[in-house]
Amino acid sequence: MTDALELDDIQAGALQARPSPYVGTYVLLRVNDGQDGRDLIRRLIPLLSPARAVVDRTPSAWMTIAFTYQGLKALGVPQDSLDSFIPEFREGMAARAGVLGDVGASGPDHWEEPLGSPDVHIALATLAPDQTSLDQLVEQARRAEHEFPGVEVIWRQDCYQLATGRTSFGFKDGIGQPAVEGLAPPPANPDEPPIKAGEFVLGYPDETGGLPPMPTPDVLGRNGTYVVFRKLHTRVAAYRRYLREHAADRREERLLGAKMVGRWQSGAPLALAPDQDDPELGADPKRNNDFLYRDDPRGLKCPAGAHARRANPRDSLDHDSVDVRLHHMIRRGTSYGPVLPDDVLDDDGVDRGIIFVFAGSHPGRQFEFVKTQWLNDGIFIGAPQESDPLVGPQDGAGTFTVPRRPIRRRLQDVPPFVVTRGGEYCFAPGLRGLRWLADLTEESR
């Protein structure tokens, strides 16, 4: 075994940063005939970029292919191999909705069909810097899919960078990604060394010094990664109304929004710009992630309950910082739906939000831990009744505390601002693993 990343075998989508601007599309397929499914994989492999091809340049477009547990089963993967995958993947996201806090309006009973159902077998994600490049690659995949009637497209979601360059809530996104050891670019925060590659790609040592559990056979598991896919509807009008109703003026409204998120809309972190926005700082990738929380233990600059600080507490926890490193994620979120015009406070009925994509070797202690222990719960910050004000499972009776001198401010009746529309756990094999899948025969199964 070698610790050097085998970049010729890893799918580029697992490590490639999203371009800016970007356009993309997510397609879900159902495999009705295993042989057609395997033949389609064989046809799609030449369309995939290995990670080495994109290390030093941004390709015109790239595609990632991943599979659900039910998808691998439909393709004919032997049961002993299926049993070797981690429990979260085998169970599927819908079965774990209660654990994740996907209840009420976010529960599987309300998910967009066919998300979370046994019909979801293959996920194709395609991203590009421009529409022409995207269309060319998607069309090649579409022609391949049409050749195999035993595979059916059952869902599609287009996405794109909004004209504002921000999320539907109005905030600059994509800041604070962890650096991967052995892979450019260098960390944006010099106080946070790169994370071991095994935290994101199977077959390499992780932050514990050991190897993450890897499915068998080795050719299928090595250089693969787990992918968490979620469609999240954002209630932008409700968010704006809440800020407007709880702020004395527009300046306080912007500050309150920043306190909830942990950053100003420009991307400037409260840890560095606690009193007013600094767009120049927010736009500078060499500075907008270069901070820790050690000088702000009470959260007077950035509340401990703010979204960004919950998702990555950095050095603010009492125990050793290595614990935080065990929960880092590579996030590849994209926006869908049109932006809600400025100052509109009423819901226009249009679906808009974020396609949240996470890649990593440990969905349980990465995505699920962060979601359940840091975003949904407030015990680790000493506020057990408070969840993340932006993405937590609010029921309309939640609270959010803003530390202030001399008296803190506690906001009441925080409504849900994000509603889960569905999701799934997937596995993206390396290119050799894809060839192994394509070459499965009755005898090998």
GROMACS .gro file of C-alpha atoms in nm, residues 17-328:
model
  312
   17ALA     CA    1  -1.360   2.227  -0.670
   18ARG     CA    2  -1.670   2.380  -0.821
   19PRO     CA    3  -1.592   2.645  -1.085
   20SER     CA    4  -1.721   3.000  -1.064
   21PRO     CA    5  -1.941   3.062  -1.247
   22TYR     CA    6  -2.087   2.713  -1.286
   23VAL     CA    7  -2.379   2.528  -1.438
   24GLY     CA    8  -2.467   2.170  -1.368
   25THR     CA    9  -2.722   1.896  -1.368
   26TYR     CA   10  -2.799   1.596  -1.148
   27VAL     CA   11  -2.966   1.292  -1.303
   28LEU     CA   12  -3.096   0.984  -1.125
   29LEU     CA   13  -3.139   0.652  -1.307
   30ARG     CA   14  -3.323   0.328  -1.233
   31VAL     CA   15  -3.172   0.000  -1.352
   32ASN     CA   16  -3.446  -0.234  -1.475
   33ASP     CA   17  -3.202  -0.470  -1.645
   34GLY     CA   18  -2.867  -0.544  -1.485
   35GLN     CA   19  -2.685  -0.614  -1.810
   36ASP     CA   20  -2.800  -0.288  -1.962
   37GLY     CA   21  -2.687  -0.111  -1.647
   38ARG     CA   22  -2.341  -0.266  -1.665
   39ASP     CA   23  -2.313  -0.189  -2.035
   40LEU     CA   24  -2.409   0.173  -1.968
   41ILE     CA   25  -2.132   0.203  -1.708
   42ARG     CA   26  -1.884   0.075  -1.967
   43ARG     CA   27  -2.003   0.341  -2.213
   44LEU     CA   28  -1.984   0.620  -1.954
   45ILE     CA   29  -1.634   0.549  -1.824
   46PRO     CA   30  -1.461   0.731  -2.116
   47LEU     CA   31  -1.665   1.041  -2.029
   48LEU     CA   32  -1.525   1.054  -1.675
   49SER     CA   33  -1.216   1.253  -1.584
   50PRO     CA   34  -0.954   1.106  -1.349
   51ALA     CA   35  -0.842   1.338  -1.074
   52ARG     CA   36  -0.494   1.375  -1.229
   53ALA     CA   37  -0.645   1.538  -1.537
   54VAL     CA   38  -0.790   1.824  -1.335
   55VAL     CA   39  -0.523   1.885  -1.070
   56ASP     CA   40  -0.358   2.168  -1.262
   57ARG     CA   41  -0.646   2.291  -1.474
   58THR     CA   42  -1.023   2.325  -1.478
   59PRO     CA   43  -1.168   2.090  -1.740
   60SER     CA   44  -1.438   2.204  -1.982
   61ALA     CA   45  -1.684   1.980  -1.795
   62TRP     CA   46  -1.670   1.675  -1.573
   63MET     CA   47  -1.907   1.403  -1.467
   64THR     CA   48  -1.924   1.187  -1.156
   65ILE     CA   49  -2.109   0.856  -1.137
   66ALA     CA   50  -2.219   0.706  -0.807
   67PHE     CA   51  -2.449   0.426  -0.692
   68THR     CA   52  -2.693   0.361  -0.411
   69TYR     CA   53  -2.698   0.031  -0.226
   70GLN     CA   54  -3.007  -0.066  -0.424
   71GLY     CA   55  -2.825   0.034  -0.742
   72LEU     CA   56  -2.528  -0.191  -0.674
   73LYS     CA   57  -2.772  -0.470  -0.597
   74ALA     CA   58  -2.956  -0.411  -0.927
   75LEU     CA   59  -2.623  -0.426  -1.112
   76GLY     CA   60  -2.556  -0.771  -0.970
   77VAL     CA   61  -2.290  -0.699  -0.709
   78PRO     CA   62  -2.249  -1.015  -0.495
   79GLN     CA   63  -2.417  -1.011  -0.155
   80ASP     CA   64  -2.093  -1.057   0.038
   81SER     CA   65  -1.964  -0.740  -0.127
   82LEU     CA   66  -2.288  -0.553  -0.054
   83ASP     CA   67  -2.265  -0.660   0.311
   84SER     CA   68  -1.917  -0.508   0.337
   85PHE     CA   69  -2.043  -0.150   0.292
   86ILE     CA   70  -2.102   0.074   0.595
   87PRO     CA   71  -2.448   0.060   0.762
   88GLU     CA   72  -2.549   0.416   0.669
   89PHE     CA   73  -2.504   0.336   0.301
   90ARG     CA   74  -2.685   0.002   0.321
   91GLU     CA   75  -2.982   0.151   0.508
   92GLY     CA   76  -3.024   0.457   0.287
   93MET     CA   77  -3.108   0.813   0.387
   94ALA     CA   78  -3.485   0.773   0.410
   95ALA     CA   79  -3.441   0.500   0.672
   96ARG     CA   80  -3.217   0.732   0.874
   97ALA     CA   81  -3.440   1.039   0.848
   98GLY     CA   82  -3.534   1.028   1.216
   99VAL     CA   83  -3.167   1.022   1.317
  100LEU     CA   84  -3.089   1.313   1.086
  101GLY     CA   85  -3.380   1.526   1.205
  102ASP     CA   86  -3.566   1.498   0.875
  103VAL     CA   87  -3.909   1.502   1.035
  104GLY     CA   88  -4.234   1.689   0.985
  105ALA     CA   89  -4.229   1.882   0.657
  106SER     CA   90  -3.876   1.747   0.598
  107GLY     CA   91  -3.977   1.384   0.651
  108PRO     CA   92  -3.959   1.120   0.376
  109ASP     CA   93  -4.339   1.119   0.343
  110HIS     CA   94  -4.304   1.468   0.196
  111TRP     CA   95  -3.995   1.409  -0.016
  112GLU     CA   96  -3.995   1.478  -0.385
  113GLU     CA   97  -4.041   1.155  -0.576
  114PRO     CA   98  -3.840   0.939  -0.631
  115LEU     CA   99  -3.583   1.075  -0.382
  116GLY     CA  100  -3.516   0.832  -0.100
  117SER     CA  101  -3.699   0.547  -0.270
  118PRO     CA  102  -3.562   0.205  -0.373
  119ASP     CA  103  -3.596   0.317  -0.736
  120VAL     CA  104  -3.289   0.543  -0.716
  121HIS     CA  105  -2.995   0.335  -0.843
  122ILE     CA  106  -2.743   0.553  -1.027
  123ALA     CA  107  -2.661   0.921  -0.976
  124LEU     CA  108  -2.486   1.126  -1.243
  125ALA     CA  109  -2.356   1.471  -1.151
  126THR     CA  110  -2.219   1.696  -1.426
  127LEU     CA  111  -2.064   2.039  -1.371
  128ALA     CA  112  -1.911   2.288  -1.612
  129PRO     CA  113  -1.804   2.654  -1.625
  130ASP     CA  114  -2.053   2.727  -1.906
  131GLN     CA  115  -2.376   2.592  -2.053
  132THR     CA  116  -2.228   2.486  -2.388
  133SER     CA  117  -1.966   2.264  -2.227
  134LEU     CA  118  -2.225   2.116  -1.994
  135ASP     CA  119  -2.470   2.041  -2.274
  136GLN     CA  120  -2.204   1.866  -2.482
  137LEU     CA  121  -2.110   1.623  -2.204
  138VAL     CA  122  -2.468   1.566  -2.092
  139GLU     CA  123  -2.571   1.492  -2.451
  140GLN     CA  124  -2.300   1.227  -2.482
  141ALA     CA  125  -2.429   1.062  -2.165
  142ARG     CA  126  -2.790   1.091  -2.285
  143ARG     CA  127  -2.708   0.917  -2.616
  144ALA     CA  128  -2.536   0.636  -2.427
  145GLU     CA  129  -2.834   0.594  -2.192
  146HIS     CA  130  -3.079   0.576  -2.484
  147GLU     CA  131  -2.893   0.275  -2.621
  148PHE     CA  132  -2.987   0.070  -2.317
  149PRO     CA  133  -3.365   0.055  -2.262
  150GLY     CA  134  -3.313  -0.135  -1.938
  151VAL     CA  135  -3.194   0.189  -1.773
  152GLU     CA  136  -3.443   0.471  -1.717
  153VAL     CA  137  -3.399   0.839  -1.623
  154ILE     CA  138  -3.633   0.902  -1.330
  155TRP     CA  139  -3.528   1.248  -1.203
  156ARG     CA  140  -3.329   1.551  -1.309
  157GLN     CA  141  -3.236   1.874  -1.135
  158ASP     CA  142  -3.054   2.159  -1.310
  159CYS     CA  143  -2.845   2.401  -1.108
  160TYR     CA  144  -2.637   2.710  -1.170
  161GLN     CA  145  -2.459   2.991  -0.995
  162LEU     CA  146  -2.705   3.268  -0.925
  163ALA     CA  147  -2.638   3.605  -1.086
  164THR     CA  148  -2.544   3.735  -0.741
  165GLY     CA  149  -2.275   3.468  -0.711
  166ARG     CA  150  -2.427   3.376  -0.374
  167THR     CA  151  -2.676   3.132  -0.225
  168SER     CA  152  -3.049   3.190  -0.229
  169PHE     CA  153  -3.015   3.337   0.122
  170GLY     CA  154  -2.772   3.593  -0.021
  171PHE     CA  155  -2.444   3.467   0.126
  172LYS     CA  156  -2.117   3.394  -0.051
  173ASP     CA  157  -2.072   3.017  -0.054
  174GLY     CA  158  -1.794   2.762  -0.093
  175ILE     CA  159  -1.565   2.912   0.172
  176GLY     CA  160  -1.379   2.701   0.425
  177GLN     CA  161  -1.323   2.381   0.232
  178PRO     CA  162  -1.062   2.154   0.393
  179ALA     CA  163  -0.731   2.110   0.214
  180VAL     CA  164  -0.645   1.748   0.131
  181GLU     CA  165  -0.295   1.626   0.209
  182GLY     CA  166  -0.100   1.554  -0.109
  183LEU     CA  167  -0.335   1.753  -0.328
  184ALA     CA  168  -0.333   2.120  -0.429
  185PRO     CA  169  -0.439   2.384  -0.345
  186PRO     CA  170  -0.270   2.461  -0.011
  187PRO     CA  171  -0.494   2.532   0.290
  188ALA     CA  172  -0.665   2.870   0.298
  189ASN     CA  173  -0.606   2.877   0.672
  190PRO     CA  174  -0.237   2.824   0.765
  191ASP     CA  175  -0.345   2.731   1.119
  192GLU     CA  176  -0.540   2.433   0.985
  193PRO     CA  177  -0.299   2.183   0.824
  194PRO     CA  178  -0.427   1.968   0.535
  195ILE     CA  179  -0.651   1.675   0.628
  196LYS     CA  180  -0.526   1.321   0.566
  197ALA     CA  181  -0.646   1.193   0.227
  198GLY     CA  182  -0.802   0.887   0.390
  199GLU     CA  183  -1.073   1.109   0.536
  200PHE     CA  184  -1.206   1.155   0.183
  201VAL     CA  185  -1.079   0.869  -0.034
  202LEU     CA  186  -1.083   0.502   0.067
  203GLY     CA  187  -0.760   0.304   0.083
  204TYR     CA  188  -0.542   0.567   0.254
  205PRO     CA  189  -0.463   0.650   0.619
  206ASP     CA  190  -0.707   0.892   0.781
  207GLU     CA  191  -0.666   1.130   1.075
  208THR     CA  192  -0.664   0.838   1.321
  209GLY     CA  193  -0.364   0.684   1.146
  210GLY     CA  194  -0.568   0.384   1.038
  211LEU     CA  195  -0.752   0.289   0.722
  212PRO     CA  196  -1.123   0.366   0.688
  213PRO     CA  197  -1.346   0.058   0.652
  214MET     CA  198  -1.341  -0.031   0.284
  215PRO     CA  199  -1.593  -0.243   0.091
  216THR     CA  200  -1.477  -0.556  -0.082
  217PRO     CA  201  -1.334  -0.654  -0.317
  218ASP     CA  202  -1.039  -0.418  -0.299
  219VAL     CA  203  -1.078  -0.319  -0.664
  220LEU     CA  204  -1.427  -0.186  -0.589
  221GLY     CA  205  -1.349  -0.007  -0.265
  222ARG     CA  206  -1.004   0.145  -0.314
  223ASN     CA  207  -1.006   0.503  -0.447
  224GLY     CA  208  -1.380   0.526  -0.396
  225THR     CA  209  -1.565   0.771  -0.177
  226TYR     CA  210  -1.908   0.799  -0.022
  227VAL     CA  211  -2.131   1.077  -0.151
  228VAL     CA  212  -2.416   1.232   0.046
  229PHE     CA  213  -2.676   1.392  -0.179
  230ARG     CA  214  -2.955   1.615  -0.044
  231LYS     CA  215  -3.203   1.853  -0.202
  232LEU     CA  216  -3.277   2.137   0.039
  233HIS     CA  217  -3.554   2.389  -0.024
  234THR     CA  218  -3.479   2.733   0.120
  235ARG     CA  219  -3.761   2.946   0.263
  236VAL     CA  220  -3.598   3.275   0.170
  237ALA     CA  221  -3.903   3.496   0.223
  238ALA     CA  222  -3.957   3.356   0.574
  239TYR     CA  223  -3.591   3.419   0.654
  240ARG     CA  224  -3.610   3.779   0.535
  241ARG     CA  225  -3.935   3.842   0.726
  242TYR     CA  226  -3.785   3.708   1.047
  243LEU     CA  227  -3.483   3.937   1.020
  244ARG     CA  228  -3.703   4.236   0.934
  245GLU     CA  229  -3.935   4.172   1.229
  246HIS     CA  230  -3.651   4.140   1.478
  247ALA     CA  231  -3.430   4.426   1.366
  248ALA     CA  232  -3.472   4.797   1.432
  249ASP     CA  233  -3.328   4.900   1.095
  250ARG     CA  234  -3.154   4.764   0.785
  251ARG     CA  235  -2.809   4.777   0.946
  252GLU     CA  236  -2.924   4.566   1.238
  253GLU     CA  237  -3.105   4.337   0.994
  254ARG     CA  238  -2.780   4.268   0.809
  255LEU     CA  239  -2.593   4.220   1.138
  256LEU     CA  240  -2.855   3.975   1.268
  257GLY     CA  241  -2.830   3.774   0.947
  258ALA     CA  242  -2.452   3.767   0.983
  259LYS     CA  243  -2.484   3.653   1.346
  260MET     CA  244  -2.700   3.360   1.237
  261VAL     CA  245  -2.460   3.255   0.962
  262GLY     CA  246  -2.125   3.352   1.113
  263ARG     CA  247  -2.032   3.557   0.810
  264TRP     CA  248  -2.152   3.869   0.636
  265GLN     CA  249  -2.318   3.820   0.298
  266SER     CA  250  -1.992   3.916   0.127
  267GLY     CA  251  -1.821   3.617   0.289
  268ALA     CA  252  -1.630   3.825   0.543
  269PRO     CA  253  -1.619   3.623   0.869
  270LEU     CA  254  -1.745   3.780   1.191
  271ALA     CA  255  -1.427   3.655   1.356
  272LEU     CA  256  -1.235   3.915   1.152
  273ALA     CA  257  -1.506   4.174   1.086
  274PRO     CA  258  -1.738   4.163   1.389
  275ASP     CA  259  -1.897   4.506   1.360
  276GLN     CA  260  -1.949   4.575   0.993
  277ASP     CA  261  -1.917   4.404   0.657
  278ASP     CA  262  -1.584   4.410   0.474
  279PRO     CA  263  -1.650   4.308   0.111
  280GLU     CA  264  -1.282   4.327   0.021
  281LEU     CA  265  -1.204   4.076   0.295
  282GLY     CA  266  -1.495   3.856   0.190
  283ALA     CA  267  -1.371   3.841  -0.170
  284ASP     CA  268  -1.011   3.754  -0.076
  285PRO     CA  269  -0.965   3.372  -0.065
  286LYS     CA  270  -0.629   3.417   0.107
  287ARG     CA  271  -0.790   3.599   0.402
  288ASN     CA  272  -1.160   3.509   0.430
  289ASN     CA  273  -1.084   3.171   0.587
  290ASP     CA  274  -0.768   3.264   0.778
  291PHE     CA  275  -0.901   3.274   1.134
  292LEU     CA  276  -0.969   3.075   1.449
  293TYR     CA  277  -1.206   3.132   1.740
  294ARG     CA  278  -0.956   3.117   2.026
  295ASP     CA  279  -0.989   3.490   2.101
  296ASP     CA  280  -1.369   3.477   2.104
  297PRO     CA  281  -1.464   3.210   2.361
  298ARG     CA  282  -1.790   3.384   2.460
  299GLY     CA  283  -1.899   3.437   2.102
  300LEU     CA  284  -1.915   3.815   2.125
  301LYS     CA  285  -1.779   3.836   1.770
  302CYS     CA  286  -1.927   3.518   1.624
  303PRO     CA  287  -2.196   3.340   1.830
  304ALA     CA  288  -2.114   2.981   1.917
  305GLY     CA  289  -2.453   2.889   1.770
  306ALA     CA  290  -2.391   3.052   1.431
  307HIS     CA  291  -2.416   2.819   1.133
  308ALA     CA  292  -2.053   2.847   1.018
  309ARG     CA  293  -1.913   2.803   1.370
  310ARG     CA  294  -2.135   2.502   1.438
  311ALA     CA  295  -2.037   2.335   1.110
  312ASN     CA  296  -1.665   2.391   1.182
  313PRO     CA  297  -1.589   2.488   1.544
  314ARG     CA  298  -1.219   2.503   1.459
  315ASP     CA  299  -1.029   2.555   1.787
  316SER     CA  300  -1.326   2.660   2.000
  317LEU     CA  301  -1.398   2.323   2.163
  318ASP     CA  302  -1.249   2.238   2.500
  319HIS     CA  303  -1.101   1.905   2.392
  320ASP     CA  304  -0.817   1.848   2.148
  321SER     CA  305  -0.861   2.001   1.803
  322VAL     CA  306  -0.794   1.665   1.640
  323ASP     CA  307  -1.156   1.580   1.721
  324VAL     CA  308  -1.272   1.859   1.490
  325ARG     CA  309  -1.049   1.727   1.213
  326LEU     CA  310  -1.230   1.393   1.230
  327HIS     CA  311  -1.552   1.561   1.120
  328HIS     CA  312  -1.438   1.773   0.824
   0.00000   0.00000   0.00000
